[in-house]
Short mmCIF file of C-alpha atoms in Angstrom, two decimals:
data_model
loop_
_atom_site.label_atom_id
_atom_site.label_comp_id
_atom_site.label_asym_id
_atom_site.label_seq_id
_atom_site.Cartn_x
_atom_site.Cartn_y
_atom_site.Cartn_z
CA MET A 1 6.88 1.75 -17.94
CA SER A 2 4.47 -0.38 -19.85
CA GLN A 3 1.64 -2.78 -19.29
CA PRO A 4 0.79 -5.95 -21.21
CA GLU A 5 -2.30 -6.77 -23.15
CA ALA A 6 -4.54 -8.95 -21.03
CA THR A 7 -5.70 -11.35 -23.72
CA GLY A 8 -4.52 -14.67 -25.06
CA ASP A 9 -5.64 -17.19 -27.66
CA GLY A 10 -5.19 -20.32 -25.57
CA ALA A 11 -2.77 -22.51 -23.71
CA GLY A 12 -0.28 -22.49 -26.57
CA TRP A 13 -0.10 -18.70 -26.92
CA GLU A 14 3.52 -17.60 -26.72
CA SER A 15 3.69 -13.96 -27.86
CA ALA A 16 4.76 -11.32 -25.37
CA ALA A 17 2.23 -8.65 -24.50
CA SER A 18 2.37 -5.31 -26.25
CA PRO A 19 3.39 -2.34 -24.04
CA ALA A 20 0.94 0.45 -23.33
CA SER A 21 1.98 3.57 -21.45
CA HIS A 22 0.03 4.96 -18.55
CA ASP A 23 0.48 7.53 -15.83
CA ILE A 24 2.07 6.07 -12.72
CA ASN A 25 0.25 8.60 -10.63
CA GLN A 26 -2.97 6.75 -11.43
CA LEU A 27 -1.84 3.67 -9.54
CA ASP A 28 -4.31 3.98 -6.72
CA GLN A 29 -3.02 0.85 -5.10
CA LEU A 30 0.35 2.47 -4.44
CA ARG A 31 -0.72 5.89 -3.30
CA LEU A 32 0.94 6.79 -0.05
CA ASN A 33 -1.00 7.92 3.00
CA PRO A 34 -4.33 6.84 1.51
CA GLU A 35 -7.41 8.40 3.00
CA PRO A 36 -9.19 5.84 5.18
CA GLU A 37 -12.31 4.41 3.64
CA PRO A 38 -15.51 5.79 5.11
CA ALA A 39 -16.11 4.02 8.37
CA SER A 40 -18.88 1.49 8.31
CA PRO A 41 -21.89 2.82 10.18
CA VAL A 42 -21.65 1.69 13.77
CA GLU A 43 -24.52 2.78 15.91
CA SER A 44 -23.63 3.94 19.37
CA PRO A 45 -25.28 1.84 22.06
CA SER A 46 -28.52 3.26 23.29
CA PRO A 47 -27.87 5.22 26.45
CA CYS A 48 -29.19 3.51 29.53
CA SER A 49 -30.32 5.51 32.52
CA ASP A 50 -28.68 3.03 34.86
CA ALA A 51 -25.46 2.60 32.82
CA ILE A 52 -22.34 2.83 34.92
CA GLY A 53 -18.65 2.28 34.30
CA LEU A 54 -17.20 2.00 30.79
CA LEU A 55 -20.50 2.08 28.92
CA SER A 56 -21.52 5.30 30.62
CA LEU A 57 -18.76 7.11 28.73
CA PRO A 58 -19.34 8.74 25.32
CA TRP A 59 -18.91 6.17 22.57
CA GLU A 60 -16.02 8.09 21.02
CA ILE A 61 -14.03 7.66 24.25
CA VAL A 62 -14.87 3.95 24.39
CA SER A 63 -13.55 3.57 20.83
CA CYS A 64 -10.40 5.50 21.72
CA ILE A 65 -9.75 3.23 24.71
CA ALA A 66 -10.33 0.16 22.56
CA SER A 67 -7.75 1.38 20.03
CA HIS A 68 -5.06 0.68 22.65
CA LEU A 69 -6.16 -2.92 23.14
CA PRO A 70 -4.60 -5.77 21.14
CA ALA A 71 -6.50 -6.79 18.03
CA GLN A 72 -6.92 -10.27 19.49
CA CYS A 73 -8.79 -8.79 22.46
CA ILE A 74 -11.12 -6.70 20.27
CA ILE A 75 -11.90 -9.64 17.97
CA ASN A 76 -12.25 -12.47 20.48
CA VAL A 77 -12.83 -11.00 23.95
CA LEU A 78 -15.01 -7.88 23.70
CA PRO A 79 -17.86 -9.64 21.83
CA GLN A 80 -18.04 -12.08 24.75
CA VAL A 81 -18.46 -9.24 27.24
CA CYS A 82 -21.55 -7.60 25.76
CA ARG A 83 -23.09 -6.70 22.41
CA ALA A 84 -22.24 -3.01 22.81
CA LEU A 85 -18.50 -3.63 23.22
CA GLY A 86 -18.63 -6.18 20.42
CA GLN A 87 -19.56 -3.33 18.06
CA VAL A 88 -16.09 -1.84 18.56
CA GLY A 89 -14.70 -4.42 16.13
CA GLU A 90 -17.17 -3.41 13.41
CA ASP A 91 -15.60 0.00 12.74
CA THR A 92 -13.67 -0.39 9.48
CA GLY A 93 -12.14 3.06 9.72
CA ALA A 94 -10.65 2.29 13.13
CA TRP A 95 -9.05 -0.89 11.79
CA GLN A 96 -7.52 1.04 8.88
CA MET A 97 -6.00 3.60 11.22
CA ARG A 98 -4.64 0.79 13.41
CA ALA A 99 -3.04 -0.85 10.34
CA GLN A 100 -1.35 2.41 9.36
CA ARG A 101 0.03 2.82 12.89
CA LEU A 102 1.44 -0.71 12.74
CA ILE A 103 3.15 0.00 9.42
CA ALA A 104 4.67 3.03 11.20
CA THR A 105 5.93 4.63 7.97
CA LYS A 106 4.40 6.53 5.07
CA ALA A 107 4.15 3.29 3.13
CA SER A 108 0.90 2.25 1.44
CA TYR A 109 -1.13 -0.69 2.73
CA PRO A 110 -2.48 -2.94 1.38
CA VAL A 111 -0.59 -3.15 -1.89
CA GLY A 112 -3.50 -4.76 -3.74
CA PRO A 113 -7.22 -3.90 -3.83
CA ARG A 114 -8.82 -2.40 -0.75
CA GLU A 115 -12.39 -3.45 -1.49
CA ASN A 116 -13.70 -6.08 0.96
CA PHE A 117 -10.29 -6.24 2.61
CA ASP A 118 -10.24 -8.16 5.90
CA TRP A 119 -8.77 -5.42 8.10
CA PRO A 120 -9.25 -7.16 11.49
CA THR A 121 -7.38 -10.30 10.38
CA ALA A 122 -4.63 -8.21 8.79
CA CYS A 123 -4.11 -6.21 12.00
CA LEU A 124 -4.17 -9.39 14.07
CA GLU A 125 -1.45 -10.96 11.88
CA MET A 126 0.70 -7.82 11.89
CA GLU A 127 0.57 -7.46 15.68
CA ARG A 128 1.50 -11.10 16.08
CA LEU A 129 4.40 -10.75 13.63
CA ILE A 130 5.71 -7.62 15.35
CA SER A 131 5.52 -9.22 18.81
CA LEU A 132 7.59 -12.18 17.60
CA TRP A 133 10.09 -10.68 15.20
CA ALA A 134 10.72 -7.06 16.27
CA THR A 135 12.42 -8.37 19.42
CA MET A 136 14.36 -10.85 17.32
CA GLY A 137 15.56 -7.93 15.20
CA GLN A 138 16.82 -6.18 18.32
CA GLN A 139 18.67 -9.32 19.41
CA ASN A 140 20.30 -9.57 15.97
CA ALA A 141 21.32 -5.90 16.19
CA LYS A 142 22.86 -6.51 19.60
CA GLU A 143 24.85 -9.48 18.28
CA MET A 144 26.05 -7.44 15.30
CA GLN A 145 27.08 -4.62 17.65
CA THR A 146 29.00 -7.07 19.85
CA ASP A 147 30.83 -8.41 16.79
CA GLY A 148 31.68 -4.86 15.79
CA GLU A 149 33.12 -4.10 19.21
CA ARG A 150 35.26 -7.23 19.03
CA ASP A 151 36.52 -6.19 15.59
CA ARG A 152 37.49 -2.78 16.92
CA GLU A 153 39.26 -4.36 19.88
CA ALA A 154 41.20 -6.61 17.53
CA GLN A 155 42.23 -3.63 15.41
CA ASN A 156 43.44 -1.88 18.56
CA GLY A 157 45.32 -4.93 19.75
CA GLY A 158 42.75 -5.70 22.39
CA GLY A 159 42.07 -9.30 21.38
CA PRO A 160 41.49 -11.65 18.49
CA GLY A 161 39.01 -10.45 15.91
CA MET A 162 36.02 -12.42 14.63
CA ASP A 163 34.91 -12.48 11.02
CA ARG A 164 31.41 -11.15 10.63
CA GLN A 165 29.44 -13.25 8.19
CA ASN A 166 26.51 -10.89 7.93
CA ASN A 167 27.73 -9.00 4.89
CA LEU A 168 30.60 -11.07 3.54
CA PHE A 169 28.66 -12.90 0.88
CA ASP A 170 28.75 -11.83 -2.76
CA GLY A 171 25.69 -11.49 -4.99
CA VAL A 172 25.52 -14.30 -7.53
CA ALA A 173 22.28 -13.37 -9.31
CA GLU A 174 21.98 -14.91 -12.72
CA ASP A 175 21.33 -12.20 -15.27
CA GLY A 176 19.48 -13.46 -18.31
CA ALA A 177 19.47 -11.67 -21.65
CA MET A 178 16.60 -9.24 -22.14
CA GLU A 179 15.04 -8.90 -25.53
CA GLY A 180 12.50 -6.41 -26.80
CA VAL A 181 10.50 -4.09 -24.63
CA ASP A 182 9.73 -5.33 -21.13
CA VAL A 183 6.56 -4.80 -19.20
CA GLU A 184 7.50 -2.60 -16.30
CA GLU A 185 5.53 -2.57 -13.10
CA GLY A 186 4.06 0.53 -11.53
CA VAL A 187 6.64 2.43 -9.51
CA LEU A 188 6.70 5.08 -6.85
CA ALA A 189 7.87 8.57 -7.64
CA PRO A 190 10.85 9.79 -5.56
CA ASN A 191 8.69 12.11 -3.47
CA GLU A 192 6.25 9.28 -2.70
CA GLN A 193 8.65 6.95 -0.94
CA GLY A 194 8.18 5.80 2.61
CA ALA A 195 10.12 7.38 5.43
CA GLY A 196 13.68 6.16 5.46
CA ALA A 197 13.35 4.48 2.06
CA GLY A 198 15.70 5.15 -0.81
CA ASP A 199 15.59 4.21 -4.46
CA GLU A 200 17.94 3.31 -7.25
CA GLU A 201 17.93 2.76 -10.97
CA GLN A 202 18.31 -0.70 -12.47
CA ASN A 203 17.78 -1.29 -16.17
CA GLY A 204 16.12 2.13 -16.33
CA GLU A 205 13.50 1.14 -13.73
CA ARG A 206 12.74 2.74 -10.40
CA ILE A 207 13.22 0.33 -7.52
CA VAL A 208 11.77 1.23 -4.15
CA GLU A 209 13.91 0.24 -1.19
CA ALA A 210 12.31 -1.00 2.00
CA ALA A 211 13.05 0.66 5.31
CA GLU A 212 14.39 -1.72 7.94
CA GLU A 213 13.03 -1.31 11.44
CA ALA A 214 15.67 0.31 13.64
CA PRO A 215 16.22 -1.35 17.03
CA GLU A 216 15.54 0.63 20.15
CA VAL A 217 18.72 2.10 21.63
CA VAL A 218 19.34 3.53 25.10
CA GLY A 219 22.28 5.77 25.95
CA GLY A 220 23.44 5.77 22.35
CA SER A 221 25.42 2.53 22.66
CA HIS A 222 23.50 -0.38 24.13
CA VAL A 223 20.51 -2.19 22.73
CA VAL A 224 17.68 -2.69 25.19
CA PRO A 225 17.69 -6.33 26.37
CA VAL A 226 14.50 -8.08 25.33
CA PRO A 227 13.17 -11.49 26.26
CA PRO A 228 13.32 -14.07 23.47
CA SER A 229 10.01 -14.59 21.71
CA LEU A 230 11.12 -17.45 19.45
CA GLU A 231 13.20 -20.56 19.86
CA ARG A 232 15.52 -21.71 17.11
CA ILE A 233 15.77 -25.43 16.35
CA THR A 234 18.19 -27.12 13.97
CA LEU A 235 16.84 -30.36 12.48
CA PHE A 236 20.09 -32.24 12.08
CA PRO A 237 21.36 -34.80 11.25
CA GLY A 238 19.02 -36.35 8.74
CA HIS A 239 20.21 -35.41 5.26
CA ILE A 240 23.64 -35.93 3.73
CA ALA A 241 23.30 -33.34 0.96
CA ASP A 242 21.83 -29.87 0.39
CA VAL A 243 18.19 -29.45 1.45
CA ASP A 244 16.33 -27.74 -1.41
CA THR A 245 12.74 -27.69 -0.19
CA VAL A 246 10.84 -27.64 3.08
CA LEU A 247 7.12 -27.72 3.94
CA LEU A 248 5.20 -27.48 7.22
CA VAL A 249 2.26 -29.89 7.29
CA GLY A 250 -0.24 -31.09 9.84
CA ARG A 251 -2.09 -28.83 12.22
CA GLU A 252 -0.24 -25.62 13.11
CA GLY A 253 3.05 -26.79 11.64
CA ALA A 254 3.23 -29.93 13.77
CA VAL A 255 5.29 -31.83 11.17
CA CYS A 256 8.05 -30.57 8.90
CA ALA A 257 8.82 -32.31 5.59
CA SER A 258 12.20 -31.72 3.97
CA GLY A 259 13.48 -32.74 0.53
CA SER A 260 17.15 -33.04 -0.32
CA ARG A 261 19.67 -33.77 -3.04
CA ASP A 262 20.33 -37.03 -1.20
CA ARG A 263 17.06 -38.13 -2.94
CA ASN A 264 15.12 -38.42 0.32
CA VAL A 265 12.14 -36.78 2.00
CA ASN A 266 12.34 -36.66 5.80
CA LEU A 267 9.45 -36.08 8.20
CA TRP A 268 10.27 -34.28 11.47
CA SER A 269 8.08 -33.83 14.53
CA LEU A 270 7.73 -30.26 15.84
CA ARG A 271 5.13 -31.10 18.47
CA PRO A 272 5.83 -29.84 22.01
CA GLY A 273 7.93 -32.34 23.92
CA SER A 274 9.01 -34.27 20.82
CA ASP A 275 12.57 -32.86 20.87
CA SER A 276 12.16 -32.12 17.14
CA ARG A 277 13.07 -35.69 16.30
CA LEU A 278 13.20 -37.40 12.91
CA LEU A 279 9.97 -39.36 12.46
CA GLN A 280 10.90 -41.23 9.31
CA THR A 281 12.43 -41.10 5.86
CA LEU A 282 9.80 -41.81 3.21
CA THR A 283 10.80 -44.84 1.15
CA ALA A 284 9.26 -45.85 -2.15
CA ARG A 285 8.51 -49.47 -2.92
CA GLY A 286 11.43 -51.24 -4.53
CA THR A 287 13.96 -48.52 -3.64
CA PHE A 288 16.15 -47.53 -0.72
CA SER A 289 15.24 -43.84 -0.99
CA THR A 290 12.26 -41.58 -1.65
CA HIS A 291 13.25 -40.84 -5.26
CA ARG A 292 15.96 -41.74 -7.77
CA GLY A 293 16.91 -38.09 -8.28
CA TRP A 294 17.14 -34.83 -6.33
CA VAL A 295 13.96 -33.95 -4.44
CA TRP A 296 13.28 -30.39 -5.62
CA CYS A 297 9.76 -29.48 -4.45
CA LEU A 298 6.98 -30.44 -2.04
CA ALA A 299 3.24 -29.72 -1.92
CA ALA A 300 0.46 -30.82 0.42
CA ARG A 301 -3.30 -30.78 0.84
CA ASP A 302 -4.95 -32.14 3.98
CA GLU A 303 -3.24 -35.51 4.60
CA LEU A 304 -1.73 -35.80 1.11
CA LEU A 305 1.96 -34.99 0.59
CA ALA A 306 3.46 -34.81 -2.92
CA SER A 307 7.18 -34.84 -3.65
CA GLY A 308 8.60 -33.79 -7.03
CA SER A 309 12.01 -34.86 -8.23
CA PHE A 310 14.64 -34.57 -10.94
CA ASP A 311 13.86 -38.22 -11.73
CA SER A 312 10.75 -36.89 -13.59
CA THR A 313 8.27 -38.35 -11.12
CA VAL A 314 5.87 -37.14 -8.45
CA ARG A 315 5.29 -39.49 -5.56
CA LEU A 316 2.17 -39.22 -3.38
CA TRP A 317 2.23 -40.02 0.35
CA ASP A 318 -0.58 -40.50 2.87
CA LEU A 319 0.37 -38.68 6.08
CA GLY A 320 -2.73 -40.00 7.81
CA ALA A 321 -1.49 -43.56 7.25
CA GLY A 322 1.97 -42.95 8.63
CA GLY A 323 3.53 -41.80 5.37
CA ALA A 324 2.46 -44.78 3.29
CA GLU A 325 3.02 -44.47 -0.46
CA ARG A 326 -0.25 -43.52 -2.13
CA GLY A 327 0.65 -43.27 -5.81
CA LEU A 328 3.21 -42.47 -8.48
CA ILE A 329 2.89 -39.97 -11.34
CA LYS A 330 5.36 -40.36 -14.19
CA ALA A 331 6.18 -37.10 -15.96
CA HIS A 332 8.41 -36.32 -18.94
CA ALA A 333 10.96 -33.99 -17.34
CA ALA A 334 12.35 -32.86 -13.99
CA ILE A 335 9.65 -31.47 -11.67
CA LEU A 336 10.68 -28.00 -10.49
CA CYS A 337 7.54 -26.68 -8.72
CA MET A 338 4.11 -27.89 -7.59
CA SER A 339 0.79 -26.77 -6.13
CA CYS A 340 -2.08 -28.82 -4.65
CA GLN A 341 -5.68 -27.64 -5.16
CA ALA A 342 -8.39 -29.98 -3.82
CA ASP A 343 -8.05 -33.16 -5.94
CA VAL A 344 -5.90 -31.49 -8.61
CA LEU A 345 -2.11 -31.46 -8.53
CA LEU A 346 -0.29 -28.87 -10.66
CA THR A 347 3.33 -29.27 -11.71
CA GLY A 348 5.83 -27.06 -13.50
CA SER A 349 8.71 -28.83 -15.20
CA TYR A 350 11.97 -28.40 -17.03
CA ASP A 351 10.31 -29.15 -20.38
CA GLN A 352 8.50 -25.76 -20.27
CA LYS A 353 5.07 -27.19 -19.42
CA VAL A 354 2.48 -26.87 -16.68
CA ARG A 355 0.52 -30.07 -16.13
CA LEU A 356 -2.73 -30.77 -14.30
CA TYR A 357 -3.27 -34.16 -12.66
CA ASP A 358 -6.35 -35.71 -11.05
CA ILE A 359 -4.79 -37.62 -8.17
CA ARG A 360 -7.88 -39.84 -7.83
CA ALA A 361 -7.73 -41.26 -11.36
CA ALA A 362 -5.83 -44.28 -12.62
CA GLU A 363 -4.65 -42.14 -15.56
CA PRO A 364 -4.08 -38.88 -13.67
CA LEU A 365 -2.98 -36.50 -16.46
CA VAL A 366 -5.81 -34.05 -17.19
CA GLN A 367 -4.11 -31.41 -19.31
CA SER A 368 -0.66 -30.35 -20.44
CA LEU A 369 -0.17 -26.62 -21.01
CA ARG A 370 2.60 -25.02 -23.04
CA LEU A 371 2.64 -21.52 -21.51
CA HIS A 372 6.36 -20.72 -21.64
CA ASN A 373 9.48 -21.03 -23.76
CA ASP A 374 11.78 -22.18 -20.97
CA ALA A 375 11.72 -24.11 -17.70
CA VAL A 376 8.82 -23.38 -15.33
CA LEU A 377 10.38 -22.36 -12.00
CA CYS A 378 7.46 -21.38 -9.75
CA LEU A 379 3.72 -21.94 -9.46
CA ALA A 380 0.80 -20.52 -7.48
CA ALA A 381 -2.89 -21.30 -7.92
CA ASP A 382 -6.40 -21.22 -6.55
CA ASP A 383 -9.74 -22.55 -7.82
CA HIS A 384 -9.82 -19.99 -10.64
CA TYR A 385 -6.28 -19.26 -11.85
CA ILE A 386 -2.85 -20.81 -12.36
CA LEU A 387 0.09 -18.42 -12.16
CA SER A 388 3.43 -19.67 -13.44
CA GLY A 389 6.86 -18.04 -13.66
CA SER A 390 9.52 -19.19 -16.10
CA LYS A 391 13.19 -18.84 -16.93
CA ASP A 392 11.99 -17.15 -20.15
CA HIS A 393 11.35 -13.96 -18.08
CA SER A 394 7.57 -14.24 -18.18
CA LEU A 395 4.63 -14.61 -15.83
CA SER A 396 1.57 -16.41 -17.20
CA VAL A 397 -2.01 -16.31 -15.86
CA PHE A 398 -4.18 -19.24 -16.95
CA ASP A 399 -7.96 -19.19 -16.42
CA LEU A 400 -9.08 -22.62 -15.21
CA ARG A 401 -12.78 -21.99 -15.89
CA ALA A 402 -12.29 -20.68 -19.43
CA ARG A 403 -9.44 -23.16 -20.05
CA LYS A 404 -7.28 -20.55 -21.72
CA GLN A 405 -4.40 -18.24 -21.02
CA LEU A 406 -5.75 -14.98 -19.69
CA GLN A 407 -2.61 -12.84 -19.50
CA LYS A 408 1.11 -13.04 -20.03
CA PHE A 409 3.63 -10.53 -18.67
CA LYS A 410 7.09 -10.07 -20.12
CA LEU A 411 9.54 -9.16 -17.34
CA SER A 412 13.11 -7.90 -17.16
CA SER A 413 14.07 -10.78 -14.85
CA TYR A 414 12.78 -14.24 -14.09
CA LEU A 415 10.83 -15.36 -11.02
CA LEU A 416 11.97 -18.16 -8.73
CA SER A 417 9.37 -17.97 -5.95
CA MET A 418 5.76 -16.84 -5.73
CA SER A 419 2.97 -16.39 -3.17
CA TYR A 420 -0.66 -15.70 -4.12
CA ASN A 421 -3.65 -15.20 -1.80
CA GLY A 422 -6.39 -14.32 -4.28
CA ARG A 423 -5.87 -10.55 -3.96
CA GLU A 424 -2.13 -9.97 -4.30
CA VAL A 425 0.81 -11.75 -5.90
CA TRP A 426 4.26 -11.39 -4.34
CA ALA A 427 7.18 -12.91 -6.22
CA GLY A 428 10.97 -12.99 -5.86
CA ASP A 429 13.30 -12.74 -8.84
CA ASN A 430 16.87 -13.57 -9.80
CA HIS A 431 18.04 -10.00 -9.09
CA GLY A 432 17.09 -10.19 -5.42
CA LEU A 433 14.00 -8.00 -5.88
CA LEU A 434 10.36 -8.50 -4.89
CA ARG A 435 7.66 -7.91 -7.51
CA THR A 436 4.01 -7.29 -6.74
CA PHE A 437 0.83 -7.74 -8.78
CA SER A 438 -2.78 -7.04 -7.84
CA ALA A 439 -5.67 -9.36 -8.63
CA GLN A 440 -9.10 -7.82 -8.99
CA ALA A 441 -12.20 -8.82 -10.97
CA GLY A 442 -10.25 -11.41 -12.96
CA ILE A 443 -7.55 -8.95 -14.06
CA PHE A 444 -3.95 -9.04 -12.83
CA LYS A 445 -1.98 -5.79 -12.85
CA PRO A 446 1.75 -5.31 -12.24
CA LEU A 447 2.31 -2.81 -9.44
CA ALA A 448 5.89 -2.31 -8.30
CA LYS A 449 9.14 -3.94 -7.35
CA PHE A 450 11.06 -3.48 -4.13
CA ASN A 451 14.60 -3.87 -2.91
CA VAL A 452 14.37 -5.32 0.59
CA GLY A 453 18.11 -5.95 0.92
CA HIS A 454 18.61 -9.31 -0.77
CA THR A 455 21.67 -9.41 -3.02
CA SER A 456 21.02 -12.67 -4.83
CA LEU A 457 18.22 -15.03 -5.92
CA VAL A 458 15.03 -14.79 -3.85
CA THR A 459 14.50 -18.52 -3.39
CA GLY A 460 11.44 -18.46 -1.14
CA ILE A 461 8.52 -16.18 -0.28
CA HIS A 462 5.42 -16.41 1.89
CA HIS A 463 2.73 -13.73 2.02
CA SER A 464 -0.54 -13.35 3.91
CA LEU A 465 -2.73 -10.36 4.78
CA GLY A 466 -0.36 -9.19 7.50
CA THR A 467 2.93 -11.06 6.98
CA LEU A 468 5.75 -11.33 4.46
CA TYR A 469 8.74 -13.70 4.69
CA THR A 470 11.56 -13.92 2.14
CA CYS A 471 14.78 -15.90 1.84
CA SER A 472 17.68 -15.81 -0.57
CA SER A 473 20.78 -17.61 -1.74
CA ASP A 474 22.64 -14.64 -0.22
CA ARG A 475 22.31 -16.63 3.07
CA SER A 476 19.64 -14.44 4.63
CA ILE A 477 16.02 -14.68 5.76
CA ARG A 478 14.00 -11.48 6.15
CA VAL A 479 10.68 -10.86 7.89
CA HIS A 480 8.55 -7.89 6.77
CA LEU A 481 5.18 -6.24 7.02
CA PRO A 482 3.62 -6.44 3.51
CA SER A 483 3.33 -2.74 2.75
CA ALA A 484 4.61 -0.76 -0.23
CA PRO A 485 7.53 -0.58 0.35
CA PRO A 486 7.75 -3.46 2.84
CA ARG A 487 8.77 -2.67 6.41
CA THR A 488 11.52 -5.09 7.40
CA LEU A 489 11.29 -6.24 11.01
CA SER A 490 14.18 -8.68 11.21
CA THR A 491 17.03 -10.12 9.16
CA LEU A 492 18.46 -13.54 9.99
CA HIS A 493 21.85 -14.58 8.65
CA HIS A 494 22.68 -18.19 7.83
CA THR A 495 26.03 -19.86 7.30
CA ALA A 496 24.91 -21.41 3.99
CA GLU A 497 22.63 -20.58 1.09
CA VAL A 498 18.93 -20.61 1.95
CA ASN A 499 17.00 -22.60 -0.67
CA GLY A 500 13.39 -22.26 0.47
CA LEU A 501 11.01 -21.59 3.35
CA SER A 502 7.61 -22.56 4.73
CA VAL A 503 5.42 -20.74 7.28
CA ASP A 504 2.44 -22.02 9.26
CA ALA A 505 0.83 -20.71 12.48
CA GLY A 506 3.83 -18.51 13.29
CA VAL A 507 6.36 -21.32 12.75
CA LEU A 508 9.10 -20.63 10.18
CA ALA A 509 11.14 -23.43 8.60
CA VAL A 510 13.94 -22.90 6.06
CA ALA A 511 15.91 -25.31 3.85
CA SER A 512 19.63 -24.71 3.63
CA GLY A 513 22.64 -25.71 1.62
CA GLY A 514 24.22 -26.80 4.90
CA MET A 515 22.32 -30.13 4.84
CA SER A 516 20.04 -28.94 7.66
CA VAL A 517 16.60 -27.47 8.29
CA GLU A 518 16.29 -24.48 10.62
CA VAL A 519 13.04 -23.82 12.48
CA TRP A 520 11.88 -20.79 14.49
CA LYS A 521 8.93 -21.48 16.80
CA PRO A 522 7.04 -19.11 19.12
CA LEU A 523 7.82 -19.87 22.74
CA GLU A 524 4.94 -21.40 24.66
#
């Protein structure tokens, strides 16, 4: 295992980082069963001589009772009752213990830095995710069990069998040539793995396997029936070719944008009562379609929607004006990935470059960066850094304030999807693995990589403090808690390759090779 040098000479720096060995046991971020941080001092309410009811109990008992309440109640309801009960939500140690109970394994959480971590929000997101997707996992298990029973009946002559599509697909991961010494992320020792997690060797590296949440079983044969928590919607028809990108826009995922190889971008309404109808197909002036080439990526900021295409252009659309065309950016190669940051649009293209555009200017190009030696496949950014992954098996970190490349990691595989929240980077590679990096004090450190069950390219990933969604060309979508290793709550199987996903306010939308968009929405 090695770690790269964290320096660079500028945007044109191309050399791979030199390896430097270190003890994996010093990876504090991945230690299992971490000791909770010292609880923030929470003063017990002053005893009142006339106190009755709940507040007359010792404060330790009040805290214990509160630990059984939903996080939403502690955050939003108790402070409205009285100041004393509002202090329950100020105990950092209690939130850490709640998070570990939600993870329910010996996995480490969070994967990245723990300093100034927003524990209440993380617990709130995890509880919401579990309430929606753990029941979905049980329903999937019940369907798989029913299919298995039908197969056994068919084998015994009891009726026609049905082909199960859950595990019939073959891995088609592209395996690029690896040259030199790769930078290997921090890994977990065999005795440090989470409960139920295994590991395997690939290219001499330790890969930690995620434990999938087992459905509840009664009587050893039947899955407990559970009420549905999500509704599944198929947005079809609308496209006449593979859908390669999807993006939820508007407030709380009210509108879904989809881009396809039919050269069009469609806007769909997901508002209650809209019947998930097609709002419109965006049409550029002087054309009969959105673009003249495949629509490969989408990005949005407020009411601005950007679509990137193989025709080497980015088109800008004003959602607040009914999808009116707002501008055109002419590039020099196919646009493969994008990110919107305030008034700056970032693109990664087939010609190996990352470009920065000021969407307000008549001449929008601000800077062209040569950070890689092959096509740029994925981008993530904030106000301080640009992270880009390339087919050349590297991950680059560019410092926007210093205007220079800060770090460059040489990897044993290439990244196709990436999610960055300012503290952690989660990325999916062409081997079906998830890779994690921590971001702290301007330094990015590779941590580990995990096998969560994907057998082919990880084409989409979304990460937040308490959620993790992944999809793959192996025709599956997986929902996890973002621990190390991840705890998988549910696996959804599609009939076609899944090319991308988008998540907003609990709504999940995925783009498929079946010319459709699938959406899962929480039931009202």
